[in-house]
Coordinates of C-alpha atoms in Angstrom, one line a residue:
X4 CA 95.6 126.2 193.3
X5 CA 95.4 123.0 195.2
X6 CA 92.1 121.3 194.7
X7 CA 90.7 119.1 197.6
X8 CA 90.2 116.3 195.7
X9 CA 88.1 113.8 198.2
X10 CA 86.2 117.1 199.6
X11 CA 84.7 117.5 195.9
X12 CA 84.4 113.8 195.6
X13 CA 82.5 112.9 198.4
X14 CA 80.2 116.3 198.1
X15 CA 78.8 114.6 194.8
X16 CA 75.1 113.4 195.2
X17 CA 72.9 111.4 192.7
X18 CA 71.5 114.4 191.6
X19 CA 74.7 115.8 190.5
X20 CA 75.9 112.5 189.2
X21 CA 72.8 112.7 187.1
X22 CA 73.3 116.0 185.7
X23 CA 77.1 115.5 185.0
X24 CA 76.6 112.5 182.8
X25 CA 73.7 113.7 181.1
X26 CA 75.8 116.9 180.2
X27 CA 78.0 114.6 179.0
X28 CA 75.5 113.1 176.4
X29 CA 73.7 110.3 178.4
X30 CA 69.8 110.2 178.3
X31 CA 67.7 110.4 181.6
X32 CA 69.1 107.5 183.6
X33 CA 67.0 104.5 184.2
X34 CA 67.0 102.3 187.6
X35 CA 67.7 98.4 188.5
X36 CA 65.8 96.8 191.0
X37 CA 68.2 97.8 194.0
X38 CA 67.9 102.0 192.9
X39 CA 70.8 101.8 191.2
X40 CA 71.5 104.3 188.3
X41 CA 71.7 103.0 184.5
X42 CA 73.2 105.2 181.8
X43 CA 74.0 104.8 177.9
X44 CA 77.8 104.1 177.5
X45 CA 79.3 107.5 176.6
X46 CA 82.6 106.0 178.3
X47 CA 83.1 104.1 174.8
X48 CA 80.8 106.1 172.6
X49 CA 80.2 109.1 171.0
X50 CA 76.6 110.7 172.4
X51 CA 73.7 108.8 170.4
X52 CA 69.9 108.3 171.2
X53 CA 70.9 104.6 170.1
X54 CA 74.0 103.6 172.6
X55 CA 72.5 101.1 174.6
X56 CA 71.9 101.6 178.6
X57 CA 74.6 99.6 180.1
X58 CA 76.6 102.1 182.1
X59 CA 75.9 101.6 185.8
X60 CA 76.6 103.8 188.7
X61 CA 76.5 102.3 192.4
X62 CA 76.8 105.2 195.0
X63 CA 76.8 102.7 198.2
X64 CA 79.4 99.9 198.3
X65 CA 77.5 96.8 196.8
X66 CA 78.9 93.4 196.5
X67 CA 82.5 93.9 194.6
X68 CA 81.9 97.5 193.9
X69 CA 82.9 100.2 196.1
X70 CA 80.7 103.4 196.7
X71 CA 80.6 106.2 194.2
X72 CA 82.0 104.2 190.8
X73 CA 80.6 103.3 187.8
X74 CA 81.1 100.0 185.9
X75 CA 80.3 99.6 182.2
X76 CA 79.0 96.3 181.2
X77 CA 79.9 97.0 177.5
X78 CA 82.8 97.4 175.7
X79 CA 84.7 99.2 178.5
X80 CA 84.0 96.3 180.6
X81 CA 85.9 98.2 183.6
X82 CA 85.0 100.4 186.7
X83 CA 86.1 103.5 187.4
X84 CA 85.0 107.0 189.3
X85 CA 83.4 110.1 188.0
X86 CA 86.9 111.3 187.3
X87 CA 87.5 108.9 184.7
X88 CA 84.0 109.1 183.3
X89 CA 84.5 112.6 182.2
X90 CA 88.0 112.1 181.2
X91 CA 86.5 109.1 178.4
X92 CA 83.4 111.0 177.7
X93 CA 85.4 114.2 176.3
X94 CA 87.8 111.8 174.6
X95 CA 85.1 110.4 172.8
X96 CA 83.9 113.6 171.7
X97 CA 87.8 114.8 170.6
X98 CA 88.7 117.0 173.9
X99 CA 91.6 116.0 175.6
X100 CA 91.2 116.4 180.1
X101 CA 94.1 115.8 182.1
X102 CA 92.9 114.1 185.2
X103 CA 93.3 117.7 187.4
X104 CA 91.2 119.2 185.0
X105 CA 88.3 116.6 185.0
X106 CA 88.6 117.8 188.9
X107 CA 88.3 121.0 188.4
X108 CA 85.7 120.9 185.9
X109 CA 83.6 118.8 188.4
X110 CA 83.8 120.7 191.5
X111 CA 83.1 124.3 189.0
X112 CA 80.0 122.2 187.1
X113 CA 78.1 121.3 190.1
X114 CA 79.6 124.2 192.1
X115 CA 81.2 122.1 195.0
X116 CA 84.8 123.3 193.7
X117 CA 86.9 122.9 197.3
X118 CA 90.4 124.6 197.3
X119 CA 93.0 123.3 199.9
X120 CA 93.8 126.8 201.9
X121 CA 93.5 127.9 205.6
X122 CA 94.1 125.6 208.4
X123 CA 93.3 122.8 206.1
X124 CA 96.1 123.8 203.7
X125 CA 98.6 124.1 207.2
X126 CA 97.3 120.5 208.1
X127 CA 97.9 119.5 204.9
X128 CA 101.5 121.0 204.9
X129 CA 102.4 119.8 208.7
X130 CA 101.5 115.8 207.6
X131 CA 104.1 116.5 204.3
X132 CA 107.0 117.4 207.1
X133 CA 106.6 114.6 209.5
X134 CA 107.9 111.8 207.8
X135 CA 107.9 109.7 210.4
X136 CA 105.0 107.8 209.6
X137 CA 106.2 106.9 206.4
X138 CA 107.2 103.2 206.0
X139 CA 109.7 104.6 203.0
X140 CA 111.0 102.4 200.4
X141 CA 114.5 104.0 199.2
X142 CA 115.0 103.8 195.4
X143 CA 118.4 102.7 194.8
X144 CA 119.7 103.7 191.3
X145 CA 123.0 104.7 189.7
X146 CA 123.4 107.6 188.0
X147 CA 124.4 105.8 185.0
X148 CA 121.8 103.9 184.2
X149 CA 119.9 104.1 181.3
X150 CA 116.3 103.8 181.6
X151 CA 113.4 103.5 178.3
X152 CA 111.6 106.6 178.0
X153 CA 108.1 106.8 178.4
X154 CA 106.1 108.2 175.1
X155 CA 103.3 109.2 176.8
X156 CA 102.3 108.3 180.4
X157 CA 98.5 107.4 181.3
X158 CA 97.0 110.2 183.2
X159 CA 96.1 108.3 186.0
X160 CA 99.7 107.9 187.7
X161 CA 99.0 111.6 189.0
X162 CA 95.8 109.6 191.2
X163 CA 98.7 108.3 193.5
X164 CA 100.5 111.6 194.3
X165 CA 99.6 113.6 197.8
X166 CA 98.8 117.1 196.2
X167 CA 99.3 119.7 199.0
X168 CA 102.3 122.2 198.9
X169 CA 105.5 121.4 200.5
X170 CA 106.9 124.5 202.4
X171 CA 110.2 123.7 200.6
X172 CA 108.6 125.4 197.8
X173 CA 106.5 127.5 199.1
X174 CA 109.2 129.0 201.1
X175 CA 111.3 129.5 197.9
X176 CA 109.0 132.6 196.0
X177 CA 106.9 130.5 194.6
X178 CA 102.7 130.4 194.9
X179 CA 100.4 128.2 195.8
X180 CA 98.4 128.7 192.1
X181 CA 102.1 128.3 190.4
X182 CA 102.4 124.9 192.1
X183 CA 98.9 123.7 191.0
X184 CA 99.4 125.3 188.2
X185 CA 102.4 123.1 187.4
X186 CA 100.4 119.9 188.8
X187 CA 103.3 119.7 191.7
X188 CA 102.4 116.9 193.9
X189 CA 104.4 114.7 196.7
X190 CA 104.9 110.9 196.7
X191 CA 105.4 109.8 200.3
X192 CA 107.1 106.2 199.4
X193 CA 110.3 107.5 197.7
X194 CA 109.5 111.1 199.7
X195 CA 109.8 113.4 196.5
X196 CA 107.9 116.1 195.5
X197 CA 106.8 115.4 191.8
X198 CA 107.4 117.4 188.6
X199 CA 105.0 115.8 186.0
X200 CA 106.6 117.1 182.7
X201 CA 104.1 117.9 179.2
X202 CA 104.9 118.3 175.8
X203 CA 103.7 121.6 174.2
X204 CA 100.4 119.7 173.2
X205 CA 99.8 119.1 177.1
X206 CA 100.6 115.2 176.9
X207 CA 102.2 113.9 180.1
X208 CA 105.5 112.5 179.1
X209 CA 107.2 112.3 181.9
X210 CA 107.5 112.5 185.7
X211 CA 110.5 113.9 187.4
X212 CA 111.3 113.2 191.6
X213 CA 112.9 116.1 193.5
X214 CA 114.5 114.1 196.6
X215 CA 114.3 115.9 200.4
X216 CA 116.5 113.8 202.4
X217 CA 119.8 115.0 202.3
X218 CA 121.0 111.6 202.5
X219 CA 119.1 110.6 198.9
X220 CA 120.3 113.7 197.4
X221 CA 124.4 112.5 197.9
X222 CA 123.3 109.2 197.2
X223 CA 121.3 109.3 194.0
X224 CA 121.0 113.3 193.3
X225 CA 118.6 115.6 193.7
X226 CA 116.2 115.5 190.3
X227 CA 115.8 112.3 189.2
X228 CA 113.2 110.2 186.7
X229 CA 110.8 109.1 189.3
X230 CA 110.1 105.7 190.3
X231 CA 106.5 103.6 190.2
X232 CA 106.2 100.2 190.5
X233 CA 109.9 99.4 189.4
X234 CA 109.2 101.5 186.5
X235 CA 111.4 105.1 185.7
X236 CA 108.5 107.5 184.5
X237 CA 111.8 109.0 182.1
X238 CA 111.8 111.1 178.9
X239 CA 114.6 113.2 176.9
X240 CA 114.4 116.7 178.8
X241 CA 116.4 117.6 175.8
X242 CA 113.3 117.0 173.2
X243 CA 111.0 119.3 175.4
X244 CA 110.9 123.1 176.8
X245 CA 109.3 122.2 180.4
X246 CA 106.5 124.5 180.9
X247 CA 105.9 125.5 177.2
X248 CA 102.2 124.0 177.9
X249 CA 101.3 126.4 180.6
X250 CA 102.7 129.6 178.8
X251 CA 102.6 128.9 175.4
X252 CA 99.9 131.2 174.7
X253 CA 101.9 134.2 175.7
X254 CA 105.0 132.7 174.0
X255 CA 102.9 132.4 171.2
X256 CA 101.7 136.2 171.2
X257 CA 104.3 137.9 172.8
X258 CA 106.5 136.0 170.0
X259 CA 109.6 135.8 172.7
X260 CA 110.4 133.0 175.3
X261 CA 113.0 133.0 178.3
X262 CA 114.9 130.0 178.9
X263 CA 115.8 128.8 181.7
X264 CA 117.7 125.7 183.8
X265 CA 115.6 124.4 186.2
X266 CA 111.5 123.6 186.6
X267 CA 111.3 125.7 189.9
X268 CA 112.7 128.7 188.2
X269 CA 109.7 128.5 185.5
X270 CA 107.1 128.5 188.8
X271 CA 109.3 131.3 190.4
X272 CA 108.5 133.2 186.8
X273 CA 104.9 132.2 187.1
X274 CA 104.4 133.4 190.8
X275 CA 105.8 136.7 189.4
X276 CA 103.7 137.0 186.4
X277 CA 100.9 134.6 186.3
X278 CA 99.6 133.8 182.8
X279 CA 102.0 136.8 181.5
X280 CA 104.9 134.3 182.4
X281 CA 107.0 133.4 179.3
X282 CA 109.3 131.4 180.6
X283 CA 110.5 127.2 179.9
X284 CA 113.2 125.2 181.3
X285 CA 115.8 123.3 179.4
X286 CA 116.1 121.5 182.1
X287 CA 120.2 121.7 182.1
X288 CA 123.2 123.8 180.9
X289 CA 122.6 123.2 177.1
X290 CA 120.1 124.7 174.9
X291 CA 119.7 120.9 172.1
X292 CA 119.2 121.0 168.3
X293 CA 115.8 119.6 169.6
X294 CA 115.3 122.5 171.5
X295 CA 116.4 125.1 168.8
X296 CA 113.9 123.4 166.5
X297 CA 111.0 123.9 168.8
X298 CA 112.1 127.8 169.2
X299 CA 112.1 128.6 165.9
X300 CA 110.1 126.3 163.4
X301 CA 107.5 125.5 166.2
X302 CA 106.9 128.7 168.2
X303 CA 107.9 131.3 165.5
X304 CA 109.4 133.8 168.4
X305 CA 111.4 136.8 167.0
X306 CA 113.4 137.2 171.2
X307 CA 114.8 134.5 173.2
X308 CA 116.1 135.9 176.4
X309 CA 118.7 133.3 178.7
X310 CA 118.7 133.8 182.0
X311 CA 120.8 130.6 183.3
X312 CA 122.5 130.0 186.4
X313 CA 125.0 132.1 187.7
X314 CA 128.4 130.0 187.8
X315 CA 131.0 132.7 189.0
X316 CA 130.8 135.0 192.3
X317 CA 132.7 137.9 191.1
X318 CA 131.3 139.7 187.3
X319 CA 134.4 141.1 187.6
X320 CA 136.8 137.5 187.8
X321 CA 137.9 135.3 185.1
X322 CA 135.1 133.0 185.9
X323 CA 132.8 135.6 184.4
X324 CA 134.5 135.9 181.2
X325 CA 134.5 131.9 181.2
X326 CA 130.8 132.1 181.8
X327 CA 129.9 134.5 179.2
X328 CA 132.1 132.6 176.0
X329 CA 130.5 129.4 177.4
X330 CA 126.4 130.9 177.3
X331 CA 127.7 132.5 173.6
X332 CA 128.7 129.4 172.5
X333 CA 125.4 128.3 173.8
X334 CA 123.4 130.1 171.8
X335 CA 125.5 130.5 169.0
X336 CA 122.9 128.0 167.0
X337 CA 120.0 130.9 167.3
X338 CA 121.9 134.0 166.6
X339 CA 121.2 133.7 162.6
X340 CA 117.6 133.3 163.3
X341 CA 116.2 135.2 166.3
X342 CA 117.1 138.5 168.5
X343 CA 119.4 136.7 171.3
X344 CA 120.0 138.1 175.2
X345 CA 121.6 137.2 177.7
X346 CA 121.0 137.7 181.1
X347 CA 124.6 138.7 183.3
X348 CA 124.3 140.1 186.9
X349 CA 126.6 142.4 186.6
X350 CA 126.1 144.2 189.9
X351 CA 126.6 140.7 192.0
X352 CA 122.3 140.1 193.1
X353 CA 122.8 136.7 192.8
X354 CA 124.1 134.3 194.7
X355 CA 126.8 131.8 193.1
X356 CA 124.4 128.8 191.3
X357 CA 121.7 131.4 192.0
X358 CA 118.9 131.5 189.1
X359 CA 117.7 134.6 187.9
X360 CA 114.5 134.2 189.6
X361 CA 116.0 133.1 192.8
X362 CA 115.7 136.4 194.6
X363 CA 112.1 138.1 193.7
X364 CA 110.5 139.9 191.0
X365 CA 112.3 143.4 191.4
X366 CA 115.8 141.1 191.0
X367 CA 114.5 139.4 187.5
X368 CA 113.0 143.2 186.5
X369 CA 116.2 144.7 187.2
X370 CA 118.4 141.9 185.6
X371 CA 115.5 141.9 182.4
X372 CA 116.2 145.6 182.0
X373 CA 120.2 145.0 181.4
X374 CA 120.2 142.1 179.5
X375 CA 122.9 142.0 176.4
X376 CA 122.1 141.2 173.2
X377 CA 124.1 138.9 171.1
X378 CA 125.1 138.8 167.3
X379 CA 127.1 137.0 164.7
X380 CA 130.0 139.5 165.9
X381 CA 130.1 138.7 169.3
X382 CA 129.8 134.9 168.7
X383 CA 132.9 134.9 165.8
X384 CA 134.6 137.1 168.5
X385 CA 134.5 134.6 171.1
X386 CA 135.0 131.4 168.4
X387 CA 138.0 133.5 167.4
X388 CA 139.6 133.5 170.8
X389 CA 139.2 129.7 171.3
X390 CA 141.4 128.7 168.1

């Protein structure tokens, strides 16, 4: 779902400010001379009777501070909204909130939770398509150069992104909850809709830009590292599984994952299936040594399932048969471990490039029910007719 962020924000009263931070571990809040509200510095510190009252919280714009932040006096020495506030109070007591979970959190605590939907959601939607209002600022990049990846990316870079679903998507089988789900966003000065990518532990550690304009697509492609401030928010796809954070649970039960290319196909899976979804995204053609690893000393599965892109038009051509040695060779690294399948559309559903959950649920059902497994026999067979 798509939270309205500034709905929820600007719903908060004192009276709710005052029983989120107190929740949070602050005592009763005291009061400077202007009505003001003073609370102990659980930004910095663990909840104690003893943390000293320093934590201030101005609701009306007042000299440098604009309405509805708080600015700690103490060791933070730093302003910031309710957002942030619960984001450093649960880090301080060991929990870990990305910044759309603060949100939610909020708006469900004090029961103001606003979802973007309706004629709201169609506004929303109808401001994304009319780009002429955007003063855009084109990032210009080669394809071969090599940016420093980011370890882990402050949660606060998703603050800057316009979150309301771009009927690209939406028009493509996927949900409004899978695109919340996924944290998928828009940023209007490059004009991309944004993929923010997390490890299996939920850290952001990357940011991916999918361009619209035709024109950036043949320029610069069409998934790219995107682009803040001069600065590429890049990581290795090859040392991640996107989307093991959302369904790793179910990977982790169901002890099977399906792999495959693309992010969208993962929110296609996830529109089908919800929190039953099992599917990641290499994010490419290649299934890395990193990746392997992940599948079988991190996750423990007993199936992996590959449903990649379809690259021939015919299952009956040569193209086919090129297809299938090159997805055995693929996989050939996981064979001695784990039951291996492979996903062939044998009866022509899909489109040429088309994904395996391109074309609806029943599709991916039908294409799940004939999948082929593959052994040590059929990978020597293949090796054999290369040499």
């Amino acid at each position: 779902m798509y939270l309205n962020k500034d709905e929820i924000l600007n719903s908060l009263t004192k009276d709710d400010i005052i029983r989120i931070v107190t929740y949070l571990g602050s005592g009763e809040p005291r009061h400077d001379s202007k009505g003001n509200l003073i609370f102990q510095t659980i930004c910095h510190n663990q909840p104690d009777p003893s943390n000293s009252y320093k934590l201030y919280y101005y609701h009306e714009p007042q000299g440098r501070h604009n309405g509805r932040v708080f600015h700690c006096y103490s060791g933070c020495d730093d302003s910031f909204n309710i957002i942030e506030l619960v984001m450093r109070a649960n880090r301080m007591q060991g929990k870990t909130l990305t910044w759309y979970k603060a949100l939610y959190w909020i708006g469900s605590f004090t029961g103001k939770l606003s979802i973007l939907k309706g004629d709201s959601l169609k506004t929303q939607t109808k401001k994304i398509n009319d780009f002429s209002w955007i003063n855009r600022i084109k990032a210009v990049t080669s394809k071969g150069n090599e940016v420093t990846p980011f370890k882990e990316l402050n949660e606060h870079i998703l603050e800057i992104f316009y979150y309301a679903p771009h009927e690209l998507w939406l028009n493509d089988n996927i949900s409004l909850e899978a695109l919340g789900r996924f944290e998928i966003g828009y940023y209007g000065l490059t004009n991309q809709i944004t993929i923010p990518h997390r490890d299996m532990d939920n850290r952001l550690i990357g940011i991916r830009g999918r361009y619209i304009d035709e024109d950036d697509i043949e320029r610069i492609g069409k998934y790219v590292p995107l682009q803040v401030n001069g600065e590429f928010l890049a990581h290795h796809l090859g040392n991640n599984l996107y989307g093991l954070n959302v369904v790793k649970d179910k990977v982790m039960r169901c002890k099977k994952i399906m792999l495959v290319e693309g992010e969208k196909s993962c929110m296609q899976a996830y529109t089908y299936f919800g929190e039953d979804s099992f599917v990641c995204a290499v994010c490419g053609s290649n299934i890395t040594p990193e990746q392997v690893r992940i599948i079988i000393q991190d996750l423990k599965v007993s199936e992996v399932i590959v449903g990649f892109d379809k690259e021939y038009e015919d299952s009956e051509s040569y193209d086919a048969t090129i297809y299938y040695n090159k997805l055995v060779r693929t996989v050939a690294p996981l064979v001695p471990y784990v039951k291996v399948c492979l996903l062939l559309d044998k009866e022509d559903l899909l489109p040429y490039k088309g994904s395996p959950t391109d074309k609806g649920k029943d599709v991916l059902l039908r294409l799940l029910d004939n999948k082929i497994q593959i052994t040590m026999k059929e990978v020597q067979e293949v090796l054999e007719d290369e040499q």
